[in-house]
Amino acid sequence: MRFQVLGPVTVHDDLGGPVALRGPRYREVLARLILANRRVVPVGRLVDDLWDEPPVDAVGAVRTFVAGLRRALEPDRPPRTPARLLVTEGLGYALRAEPDAVDAWRFDDAIRVSSTLPAGQAFSLLTEALGWWRGPAYTDFADAGWAQAERSRLTEQRLLAVERRAEAQLALGAAAAAVPDLDAHVAEHPWREDAWGLLATALYRSGRQADALAVLARARRMLAEDLGIDPGPALRRLEHDLLRQAAHLDPVAADPTVQVWEQARAAYDSAVPPRTGTRLESTAGLMRDLAVTGGGGLAAARAHRLSAVVAADELGDAELTARVIGIYDVPAIWTRSDDPAQDRRLVDIAEKTLLRLPAHDEADRARLLATIAVESRGALPVDDPTEAGLRPLRAARRAEEIARRLHDPALLAFALNGVFMQSFQRAGLAQRREALGTEIVAVAATSKLATYEVLGHLILVQTRCACADYTGADQHADAADALAQRYELPLVKVFTTWYRALRTSATTDLATAEAAYEAAAATLTGAGMPGLEQGILPLAQLSLYLRHHDTGKIAAIAADTDWGPYKSWVEPTLLVARGELARAREALHNLTSPPRDLLFEALWAIVAHAAIAVDDVEAMHRARIHLSPAAAETTAQSGLLSVGPVRTHLDDIDTAMSL
């Protein structure tokens, strides 16, 4: 849940949809709990805050409001189970939202962090934070006594943010861009002497010394006429320095790229009206560039991209929505989603837009189809193909067909990325993906599509690993790293570092391999890729222990290890190592097939190990059926980990079944 109090009090779910709150009293209780910042608010205090003259059943009414809020905030919570978000503690209630779930809390953090950042980062952070304001804080409860102090505090924080943002602009050498906002700021808040000083400095650094002095004269008159006071020492010193053109007032030489960025941003803001389709397209394009920076940039890009798509969809213009969706052609290499709920929302809107798009608009149609294929990663049907499960596969093929007919290299690279994401119908398809990676590299290199050239090389790293051709994989990893350095693509290092850990594990002792994987796992911290990060390190370690036949290491794995999405397929092997054979058999009996993705063969090989250990013929038979098409491959095709050649596991199954 996301809570907003910088304006009207509202709540949104994880897909951005509004959460219905039954009435003003319900919203007031929620707002009062948000203001408490995760601390407990006694019921008596809530009663006093909600009513000047509490009714006889006030406590019961508060409990009713809390019960209604719980139903709205945790709609999927099973009956008679404790609330996790709006909790009862002692004689009161607390809203235990995550620290980043409330816009006011995030805003306070942004103000605090901005003071420690370089000017460029501080400017970006404060610009984003100021955009969270939709009106005065706690607008709905402006007259409530409990809200007044917090409203005043947040208002002061907002004014401080405006001024700190202007300071960052001045430090970046973007004085002219700071003038319009500062001029409006002092007009609305004329008692803030720091703001007058910033405006005068910005004007002076823009080559407008006379205007700067005129601003200070205006500030002097306003303070004298309205408050009967003289300007403070800082403004008086500034006026003196402006008159003598003090050297310290000259702007520090800024990075020219910063100046160009600020000038372009100011020109765009003045030329392109807000609430236009052009701005939505620009947002999507900017998010495409932001996504490849990794870390917070990737997470922010996903969130803002979805916001732009939803906004376009709400306008009802199918062609605009198609452009906003399709412009975000960020290459995807990993086959597990970082945010499944968000991806489902994007795919739903893309499919709806396809039905409304004019038939002649083939390029946008192909981009929508490619988006569906890429964002439906991991959605291939497992054992029971269905119409819904096959749609992304057909979308990928149709996007490729259109792109080839239009002879559009960028569109073809995007479509082939979708084909790659849907190329896991069964095990043993590394050669097919080898051809895809080779073509993507060729198309991208010829058309200077750097991010797709990297994608092609990373696909070829995976497929070379599937054939145990580490020399070939080395060449493609080196090529990807060189492109990443040239074009500033930091996320590439995550995948090449993990590949080199795999390479190390294939040629060194267990301790060295463990250290290599620990170092690789460090690259995932803050990378913004939870779909890759969750469970991958313990899975890689388990693969090492299985290849080294080290049952003791497996048995020593901590019980609370986070296996992410892989838990059900590794659980039987863990139980076997701990000697819990009956539970291992039960786990195998209830096991479904793993998703058809880059780890499909590896997970089936791990299942086969447990099935052999407990002599589960049915599970061995299932593993053999799924692994047989990859008999000539290793299970290292993910480019991240390996549990050894598939042929070895098939031979072990055959031996066990023949006994």
XYZ file of C-alpha atoms in Angstrom:
659
model
C 0.000 0.000 0.000
C 1.084 3.579 -0.733
C -0.208 6.380 1.524
C -0.378 10.013 0.442
C -0.862 12.919 2.844
C 0.940 15.670 0.895
C -2.416 16.879 -0.341
C -5.689 14.991 0.176
C -5.303 11.790 2.205
C -5.414 8.831 -0.202
C -4.248 5.224 -0.409
C -3.166 3.264 -3.495
C -2.461 -0.431 -3.908
C 0.707 -1.908 -5.427
C -0.687 -1.506 -8.941
C -1.403 2.174 -8.413
C -5.162 1.759 -8.087
C -7.026 3.794 -5.463
C -8.142 2.010 -2.299
C -11.703 2.887 -1.314
C -12.010 4.227 2.244
C -15.593 4.316 3.454
C -15.959 7.867 4.767
C -14.259 10.920 6.266
C -13.988 9.442 9.765
C -12.212 6.375 8.407
C -9.770 8.588 6.523
C -9.264 10.761 9.595
C -8.346 7.763 11.754
C -5.920 6.619 9.067
C -4.421 10.107 8.756
C -3.985 10.356 12.525
C -2.170 7.007 12.589
C 0.072 8.046 9.693
C 0.977 11.214 11.583
C 2.111 9.057 14.516
C 4.895 7.673 12.286
C 4.504 3.957 13.235
C 4.026 4.729 16.938
C 1.015 3.525 18.930
C -1.866 5.967 19.348
C -4.022 5.127 22.405
C -7.729 4.737 21.759
C -8.459 7.534 24.228
C -6.245 9.900 22.268
C -8.022 8.988 19.048
C -11.377 9.727 20.693
C -10.167 13.136 21.890
C -8.739 13.989 18.471
C -11.828 12.952 16.514
C -14.519 14.641 18.626
C -14.791 17.878 20.587
C -17.607 16.210 22.532
C -17.225 12.435 22.177
C -20.439 10.399 21.877
C -21.198 7.703 24.442
C -20.051 4.917 22.088
C -16.919 6.735 20.873
C -14.560 3.856 21.677
C -16.799 1.416 19.825
C -16.938 3.789 16.886
C -13.136 3.960 16.744
C -12.984 0.163 16.719
C -15.476 0.124 13.854
C -13.346 2.590 11.888
C -10.218 0.487 12.512
C -11.982 -2.717 11.443
C -13.145 -1.047 8.224
C -9.649 0.252 7.512
C -8.166 -3.200 8.034
C -10.547 -4.686 5.491
C -9.560 -2.010 2.980
C -5.819 -2.161 3.625
C -5.453 -5.951 3.852
C -8.261 -7.335 1.677
C -6.594 -10.737 1.290
C -5.958 -11.344 5.004
C -7.630 -14.608 6.071
C -10.377 -14.301 8.695
C -9.319 -14.355 12.351
C -5.640 -13.859 11.556
C -3.741 -10.938 13.125
C -3.439 -7.748 11.126
C 0.064 -6.997 9.852
C -0.379 -3.391 8.769
C -2.840 -1.703 11.115
C -1.994 -3.481 14.365
C -3.421 -3.485 17.868
C -0.834 -2.930 20.531
C -1.701 -2.461 24.177
C -4.586 0.005 24.433
C -4.080 1.561 21.039
C -3.372 1.136 17.345
C -0.383 1.687 15.089
C 0.048 1.770 11.321
C 3.194 -0.259 10.650
C 3.673 0.817 7.055
C 7.090 0.476 5.445
C 9.310 3.583 5.739
C 8.907 4.372 2.026
C 5.146 3.743 1.919
C 4.096 7.237 3.088
C 4.912 10.236 0.902
C 5.503 12.529 3.897
C 8.008 10.081 5.390
C 9.803 9.790 2.065
C 9.817 13.562 1.778
C 11.482 13.960 5.189
C 14.099 11.388 4.173
C 14.729 13.225 0.906
C 15.332 16.504 2.748
C 17.722 14.793 5.137
C 19.636 12.877 2.476
C 19.870 15.824 0.071
C 22.173 17.692 2.440
C 24.764 14.904 2.090
C 24.664 14.552 -1.703
C 26.573 16.245 -4.523
C 24.658 19.096 -6.125
C 23.502 17.122 -9.160
C 22.062 14.267 -7.109
C 20.544 16.654 -4.574
C 18.814 18.595 -7.346
C 17.334 15.418 -8.881
C 16.189 14.059 -5.519
C 14.566 17.325 -4.417
C 12.881 17.813 -7.793
C 11.330 14.367 -7.503
C 10.344 14.935 -3.857
C 8.636 18.261 -4.566
C 6.636 16.499 -7.260
C 4.986 14.365 -4.580
C 3.023 17.382 -3.302
C -0.570 17.553 -4.576
C -1.693 20.395 -2.302
C -1.260 21.446 1.340
C -0.447 18.516 3.633
C -3.459 16.762 5.176
C -5.728 19.015 3.103
C -8.875 17.207 4.221
C -8.167 17.956 7.886
C -6.975 21.552 7.780
C -9.166 22.460 10.773
C -8.277 19.440 12.910
C -6.250 20.398 15.957
C -4.194 17.199 15.847
C -2.981 18.015 12.308
C -2.019 21.669 12.682
C 1.520 21.266 14.017
C 2.369 18.581 11.475
C 0.887 20.619 8.621
C 3.046 23.576 9.647
C 6.133 21.407 9.933
C 5.647 19.830 6.515
C 4.986 23.226 4.944
C 8.270 24.484 6.364
C 10.008 21.379 5.041
C 8.588 22.032 1.590
C 9.834 25.626 1.575
C 13.230 24.405 2.702
C 13.248 21.875 -0.153
C 12.476 24.593 -2.706
C 15.395 26.664 -1.437
C 17.819 23.745 -1.232
C 16.887 22.778 -4.763
C 17.688 26.298 -5.895
C 21.027 26.160 -4.059
C 21.839 22.953 -5.945
C 20.963 24.605 -9.247
C 23.291 27.503 -8.465
C 26.067 25.079 -7.548
C 25.542 23.320 -10.883
C 25.915 26.570 -12.809
C 22.246 26.636 -13.809
C 21.448 30.050 -12.336
C 19.148 31.211 -15.127
C 17.009 28.082 -14.789
C 16.589 28.766 -11.054
C 15.254 32.325 -11.466
C 11.590 31.635 -12.444
C 10.914 29.247 -9.559
C 12.655 31.501 -7.037
C 10.746 34.551 -8.269
C 7.451 32.731 -7.703
C 8.695 31.459 -4.340
C 9.487 34.916 -2.905
C 6.208 36.299 -4.256
C 4.291 33.660 -2.293
C 6.552 33.690 0.797
C 8.018 37.210 0.979
C 9.267 36.880 4.586
C 11.941 34.299 3.725
C 15.167 36.268 3.501
C 17.174 33.251 2.352
C 14.929 32.995 -0.700
C 15.494 36.675 -1.566
C 19.236 36.101 -1.307
C 19.096 33.065 -3.583
C 17.044 34.961 -6.177
C 19.468 37.890 -6.165
C 22.439 35.531 -6.499
C 20.786 33.653 -9.362
C 20.120 36.897 -11.202
C 23.692 38.103 -10.673
C 25.136 34.848 -11.977
C 22.852 35.122 -14.998
C 24.524 38.438 -15.909
C 21.712 40.576 -14.433
C 23.465 42.601 -11.734
C 20.962 45.471 -11.890
C 18.014 43.106 -11.497
C 19.763 41.418 -8.580
C 20.175 44.744 -6.765
C 16.571 45.677 -7.577
C 15.390 42.435 -5.957
C 17.267 43.249 -2.755
C 15.809 46.767 -2.773
C 12.348 45.247 -3.117
C 13.047 42.915 -0.199
C 14.217 45.890 1.932
C 11.018 47.881 1.187
C 8.752 44.906 1.898
C 10.411 44.137 5.221
C 10.341 47.795 6.282
C 6.760 48.526 5.214
C 5.121 45.276 6.334
C 7.213 44.273 9.334
C 9.029 47.455 10.325
C 12.434 45.736 10.274
C 15.645 45.999 8.277
C 17.088 43.106 6.272
C 19.227 40.688 8.257
C 23.030 40.583 8.139
C 23.153 38.005 5.321
C 21.081 40.124 2.926
C 23.037 43.266 3.832
C 26.350 41.500 3.151
C 25.025 40.167 -0.141
C 23.955 43.648 -1.270
C 27.403 45.004 -0.410
C 29.094 42.154 -2.303
C 26.874 42.652 -5.353
C 27.785 46.346 -5.518
C 31.520 45.605 -5.491
C 31.179 42.441 -7.639
C 32.867 40.255 -5.053
C 34.889 37.405 -6.540
C 33.126 34.744 -4.461
C 29.838 35.522 -6.222
C 31.149 34.289 -9.560
C 29.778 30.835 -10.334
C 32.098 27.897 -9.935
C 32.875 26.363 -13.306
C 30.300 23.614 -13.751
C 30.374 20.486 -15.876
C 29.152 21.645 -19.308
C 26.883 18.617 -19.540
C 25.079 19.812 -16.417
C 24.598 23.269 -17.900
C 23.266 21.836 -21.153
C 20.890 19.544 -19.236
C 19.534 22.396 -17.134
C 19.097 24.701 -20.111
C 17.325 21.986 -22.090
C 15.086 21.099 -19.148
C 14.111 24.732 -18.658
C 13.381 25.134 -22.371
C 11.267 21.979 -22.389
C 9.303 23.041 -19.331
C 8.505 26.401 -20.857
C 7.705 25.127 -24.357
C 5.717 21.934 -23.692
C 2.491 22.422 -21.711
C 1.806 20.029 -18.837
C -0.861 17.346 -19.136
C -0.028 16.598 -22.784
C 0.657 13.355 -24.569
C 4.052 14.688 -25.560
C 5.073 14.795 -21.913
C 3.974 11.204 -21.393
C 6.035 10.064 -24.370
C 9.013 12.050 -23.115
C 8.636 10.492 -19.674
C 8.643 6.984 -21.119
C 11.712 7.767 -23.220
C 13.553 9.211 -20.249
C 12.650 6.177 -18.155
C 14.058 3.926 -20.880
C 17.414 5.674 -20.497
C 17.160 5.673 -16.704
C 16.494 1.912 -16.551
C 19.969 0.940 -17.752
C 21.633 2.921 -14.933
C 20.675 0.221 -12.413
C 19.976 0.522 -8.697
C 17.410 3.124 -7.732
C 17.299 4.256 -11.351
C 15.961 0.926 -12.558
C 13.325 0.725 -9.816
C 12.263 4.338 -10.423
C 12.134 3.743 -14.173
C 9.752 0.808 -13.742
C 7.440 2.763 -11.450
C 7.346 5.969 -13.503
C 6.990 4.021 -16.716
C 3.857 2.329 -15.384
C 2.489 5.704 -14.248
C 3.005 7.112 -17.750
C 1.324 4.096 -19.366
C -1.658 4.255 -17.003
C -2.028 7.996 -17.608
C -1.951 7.494 -21.382
C -4.485 4.692 -21.150
C -6.822 6.888 -19.118
C -6.759 9.505 -21.891
C -8.362 6.924 -24.180
C -5.981 7.538 -27.116
C -4.861 4.089 -28.325
C -2.129 5.439 -30.607
C -0.637 7.560 -27.806
C -0.809 4.628 -25.384
C 0.923 2.381 -27.922
C 3.736 4.910 -28.344
C 4.170 5.370 -24.585
C 4.315 1.590 -24.083
C 6.510 0.838 -27.075
C 9.152 3.511 -26.562
C 10.388 1.662 -23.449
C 12.338 -0.963 -25.407
C 14.791 -1.801 -22.624
C 16.629 -5.086 -23.345
C 15.811 -7.921 -20.922
C 18.158 -10.847 -20.279
C 16.844 -12.474 -17.091
C 13.729 -14.614 -17.363
C 12.184 -13.882 -13.962
C 10.223 -10.685 -13.460
C 11.375 -8.031 -10.995
C 7.757 -6.987 -10.369
C 5.161 -9.546 -11.576
C 2.132 -7.454 -10.587
C 3.426 -4.438 -12.496
C 4.243 -6.556 -15.533
C 0.742 -8.035 -15.541
C -0.725 -4.526 -15.479
C 1.449 -3.476 -18.429
C 0.546 -6.570 -20.417
C -3.172 -6.053 -19.734
C -3.022 -2.467 -20.997
C -0.907 -3.491 -24.013
C -3.382 -6.218 -24.982
C -6.309 -3.832 -24.585
C -4.504 -1.209 -26.676
C -3.836 -3.745 -29.438
C -7.573 -4.238 -29.874
C -8.135 -0.472 -30.269
C -5.117 0.321 -32.458
C -5.761 1.048 -36.172
C -4.841 -1.928 -38.354
C -2.447 0.119 -40.511
C -0.253 1.108 -37.560
C 2.085 -1.876 -37.904
C 5.204 -0.505 -36.173
C 3.335 0.410 -32.992
C 1.503 -2.911 -33.174
C 4.826 -4.758 -33.320
C 6.161 -2.818 -30.331
C 3.059 -3.702 -28.314
C 3.446 -7.370 -29.263
C 7.150 -7.329 -28.358
C 6.317 -5.666 -25.033
C 3.786 -8.404 -24.265
C 6.390 -11.064 -25.051
C 9.140 -9.450 -22.959
C 6.988 -8.532 -19.964
C 5.369 -11.996 -19.921
C 8.685 -13.610 -19.076
C 8.242 -16.793 -17.107
C 4.631 -17.120 -18.280
C 5.096 -20.042 -20.688
C 2.709 -22.895 -19.866
C 4.336 -25.648 -17.827
C 2.432 -28.943 -18.129
C -0.968 -27.795 -19.366
C -0.720 -25.299 -22.251
C -3.590 -22.847 -22.278
C -4.705 -20.092 -24.579
C -3.562 -17.461 -22.071
C -0.178 -19.128 -21.642
C 0.509 -19.299 -25.375
C -0.439 -15.693 -26.168
C 3.006 -14.232 -25.328
C 4.710 -16.832 -27.546
C 2.449 -15.944 -30.477
C 2.955 -12.248 -29.747
C 6.736 -12.694 -29.988
C 6.509 -14.471 -33.328
C 4.079 -11.906 -34.750
C 6.301 -8.991 -33.620
C 9.313 -10.609 -35.330
C 7.329 -11.142 -38.541
C 6.235 -7.476 -38.705
C 9.713 -6.159 -37.858
C 11.310 -8.197 -40.655
C 8.724 -7.012 -43.149
C 9.285 -3.353 -42.158
C 13.103 -3.718 -42.314
C 13.400 -1.773 -39.041
C 16.612 -2.835 -37.189
C 15.658 -1.328 -33.806
C 12.206 -2.890 -33.976
C 13.691 -6.235 -35.018
C 16.129 -6.212 -32.070
C 13.229 -5.501 -29.682
C 11.110 -8.256 -31.274
C 13.968 -10.767 -31.074
C 14.299 -9.948 -27.381
C 10.658 -10.993 -27.040
C 11.363 -14.190 -28.997
C 14.259 -14.933 -26.621
C 12.020 -14.475 -23.577
C 9.568 -16.977 -25.043
C 12.191 -19.520 -26.199
C 11.938 -21.910 -23.261
C 9.157 -24.251 -24.368
C 11.325 -27.201 -23.347
C 14.858 -28.018 -22.275
C 17.697 -28.245 -24.777
C 17.006 -25.121 -26.845
C 20.395 -23.473 -26.323
C 21.232 -23.748 -30.030
C 18.053 -21.875 -30.956
C 18.978 -19.098 -28.535
C 22.517 -19.132 -29.919
C 21.083 -18.160 -33.303
C 18.978 -15.413 -31.680
C 21.965 -13.966 -29.825
C 24.117 -14.040 -32.974
C 21.481 -12.198 -35.004
C 20.865 -9.613 -32.267
C 24.608 -8.849 -32.117
C 24.772 -8.501 -35.911
C 21.690 -6.256 -36.186
C 22.686 -4.111 -33.207
C 26.326 -3.680 -34.232
C 25.356 -2.599 -37.752
C 22.753 -0.109 -36.485
C 24.741 1.067 -33.412
C 22.170 -0.199 -30.903
C 24.595 -0.561 -28.009
C 22.207 -1.923 -25.384
C 20.964 -4.621 -27.752
C 24.502 -5.512 -28.790
C 25.183 -6.117 -25.096
C 22.020 -8.226 -24.871
C 23.169 -10.395 -27.768
C 26.562 -10.980 -26.172
C 24.971 -11.907 -22.821
C 22.661 -14.401 -24.563
C 25.736 -15.905 -26.207
C 27.477 -16.126 -22.819
C 24.527 -18.224 -21.642
C 24.435 -20.470 -24.700
C 28.214 -20.993 -24.747
C 27.978 -22.042 -21.105
C 25.272 -24.536 -22.055
C 27.862 -26.219 -24.276
C 30.667 -25.854 -21.708
C 32.486 -23.590 -24.185
C 33.980 -21.234 -21.612
C 36.542 -19.831 -24.048
C 33.725 -18.642 -26.304
C 31.744 -17.372 -23.312
C 34.814 -15.421 -22.147
C 34.973 -13.596 -25.480
C 31.335 -12.551 -25.330
C 31.603 -11.498 -21.666
C 34.632 -9.353 -22.527
C 32.744 -7.791 -25.453
C 29.774 -7.008 -23.209
C 32.051 -5.401 -20.598
C 33.781 -3.263 -23.237
C 30.448 -1.970 -24.540
C 29.229 -1.353 -20.988
C 32.267 0.763 -20.207
C 31.982 2.742 -23.434
C 28.264 3.459 -23.064
C 28.020 3.657 -19.235
C 25.855 0.575 -18.652
C 26.655 -0.488 -15.073
C 24.153 -3.359 -14.845
C 26.108 -5.392 -17.392
C 28.817 -5.958 -14.769
C 26.334 -7.898 -12.633
C 25.888 -10.582 -15.284
C 29.523 -10.791 -16.388
C 30.697 -11.013 -12.761
C 28.264 -13.860 -12.113
C 29.441 -15.592 -15.271
C 33.056 -15.346 -14.126
C 32.042 -16.833 -10.767
C 30.541 -19.761 -12.690
C 33.735 -19.975 -14.754
C 35.771 -20.062 -11.548
C 33.545 -22.734 -10.027
C 34.157 -25.006 -13.016
C 37.937 -24.944 -12.692
C 38.867 -24.421 -9.011
C 38.357 -25.865 -5.559
C 35.167 -25.478 -3.541
C 36.418 -22.739 -1.202
C 37.597 -20.533 -4.083
C 34.312 -21.062 -5.921
C 32.324 -20.128 -2.807
C 34.316 -16.894 -2.463
C 33.714 -16.072 -6.140
C 29.962 -16.461 -5.729
C 29.950 -14.360 -2.553
C 31.709 -11.590 -4.488
C 29.228 -11.935 -7.358
C 26.302 -11.674 -4.935
C 27.665 -8.312 -3.742
C 27.045 -6.862 -7.218
C 23.313 -7.443 -6.753
C 23.077 -5.200 -3.693
C 21.227 -2.088 -4.792
C 21.135 -3.234 -8.440
C 17.332 -2.985 -8.517
C 16.787 -6.534 -9.845
C 14.851 -8.532 -7.215
C 13.802 -11.046 -9.872
C 17.447 -12.035 -10.210
C 18.582 -11.429 -6.635
C 16.022 -13.452 -4.682
C 17.395 -16.886 -3.871
C 20.139 -16.935 -6.501
C 23.149 -17.032 -4.139
C 21.982 -20.038 -2.059
C 20.956 -21.776 -5.296
C 24.451 -21.235 -6.718
C 25.998 -22.522 -3.487
C 23.765 -25.596 -3.541
C 24.854 -26.275 -7.115
C 28.482 -26.206 -5.969
C 27.863 -28.639 -3.114
C 26.000 -31.065 -5.384
C 28.814 -31.060 -7.949
C 31.339 -31.653 -5.166
C 29.085 -34.326 -3.549
C 29.395 -32.456 -0.252
C 26.304 -33.619 1.660
C 27.638 -32.094 4.872
C 27.658 -28.620 3.359
C 24.093 -29.088 2.132
C 22.907 -30.307 5.535
C 24.556 -27.272 7.171
C 22.598 -24.738 5.103
C 20.626 -22.594 7.538
C 16.947 -23.480 7.907
C 15.891 -19.842 7.492
C 17.754 -19.372 4.197
C 15.740 -17.311 1.731
C 15.414 -19.454 -1.395
C 13.121 -16.949 -3.090
C 11.079 -18.565 -5.873
C 13.193 -21.750 -5.894
C 12.255 -23.145 -2.483
C 9.877 -25.930 -3.497
C 12.372 -27.470 -5.962
C 15.374 -27.438 -3.595
C 13.434 -28.523 -0.489
C 13.546 -32.296 -1.252
C 17.336 -32.202 -1.639
C 17.736 -30.286 1.630
C 15.527 -32.814 3.425
C 17.550 -35.710 2.015
C 20.784 -34.145 3.257
C 19.265 -33.810 6.729
C 18.126 -37.451 6.678
C 14.395 -36.605 6.570
C 13.614 -39.068 3.788
C 9.869 -39.419 4.416
C 9.375 -35.666 4.232
C 11.531 -35.577 1.087
C 9.252 -38.170 -0.566
C 6.186 -36.138 0.400
C 7.730 -32.953 -1.021
C 8.532 -34.754 -4.291
C 5.011 -36.142 -4.503
C 3.503 -32.627 -4.288
C 6.022 -31.004 -6.626
C 4.963 -29.114 -9.744
C 7.268 -28.521 -12.688
C 9.561 -25.486 -12.369
C 8.932 -22.532 -14.704
C 10.323 -22.911 -18.200
C 13.134 -20.422 -18.045
C 16.907 -20.204 -17.769
C 16.979 -22.380 -14.635
C 14.564 -25.059 -15.875
C 17.237 -27.737 -16.436
C 19.145 -26.860 -13.248
C 16.064 -27.195 -11.042
C 15.031 -30.498 -12.626
C 18.570 -31.819 -12.070
C 18.343 -30.863 -8.386
C 14.952 -32.599 -8.165
C 16.453 -35.682 -9.828
C 19.174 -35.829 -7.172
C 16.552 -36.045 -4.405
C 14.370 -38.492 -6.347
C 17.282 -40.889 -6.775
C 18.204 -40.605 -3.081
C 14.722 -41.686 -1.929
C 14.085 -44.060 -4.873
C 11.021 -42.112 -6.077
C 10.496 -43.717 -9.495
C 7.689 -41.367 -10.533
C 9.775 -38.256 -9.783
C 12.796 -39.774 -11.562
C 10.636 -40.509 -14.587
C 9.313 -36.918 -14.690
C 12.850 -35.508 -14.375
C 14.070 -37.773 -17.178
C 11.294 -36.709 -19.552
C 12.043 -33.024 -19.005
C 15.855 -33.314 -19.059
C 16.239 -35.688 -22.022
C 16.025 -32.986 -24.743
C 19.082 -31.322 -23.156
C 21.203 -34.488 -22.995
C 24.013 -32.780 -24.932
C 24.051 -29.675 -22.719
C 25.254 -28.762 -19.254
C 22.877 -27.148 -16.774
C 25.063 -24.022 -16.847
C 23.049 -22.424 -19.620
C 21.844 -19.649 -17.310
C 25.353 -18.222 -17.390
C 25.211 -17.925 -13.603
C 25.425 -21.427 -12.119
C 25.803 -25.080 -13.034
C 24.963 -28.447 -11.474
C 27.000 -30.319 -14.067
C 26.243 -31.995 -17.413
C 22.658 -33.051 -18.018
C 23.966 -36.354 -19.393
C 25.403 -37.199 -15.976
C 22.031 -36.736 -14.268
C 20.256 -38.765 -16.949
C 22.767 -41.592 -16.518
C 22.249 -41.489 -12.739
C 18.478 -41.707 -13.251
C 18.823 -44.626 -15.683
C 21.099 -46.493 -13.277
C 18.743 -45.944 -10.328
C 15.657 -46.997 -12.314
C 17.329 -50.184 -13.536
C 18.117 -51.453 -10.032
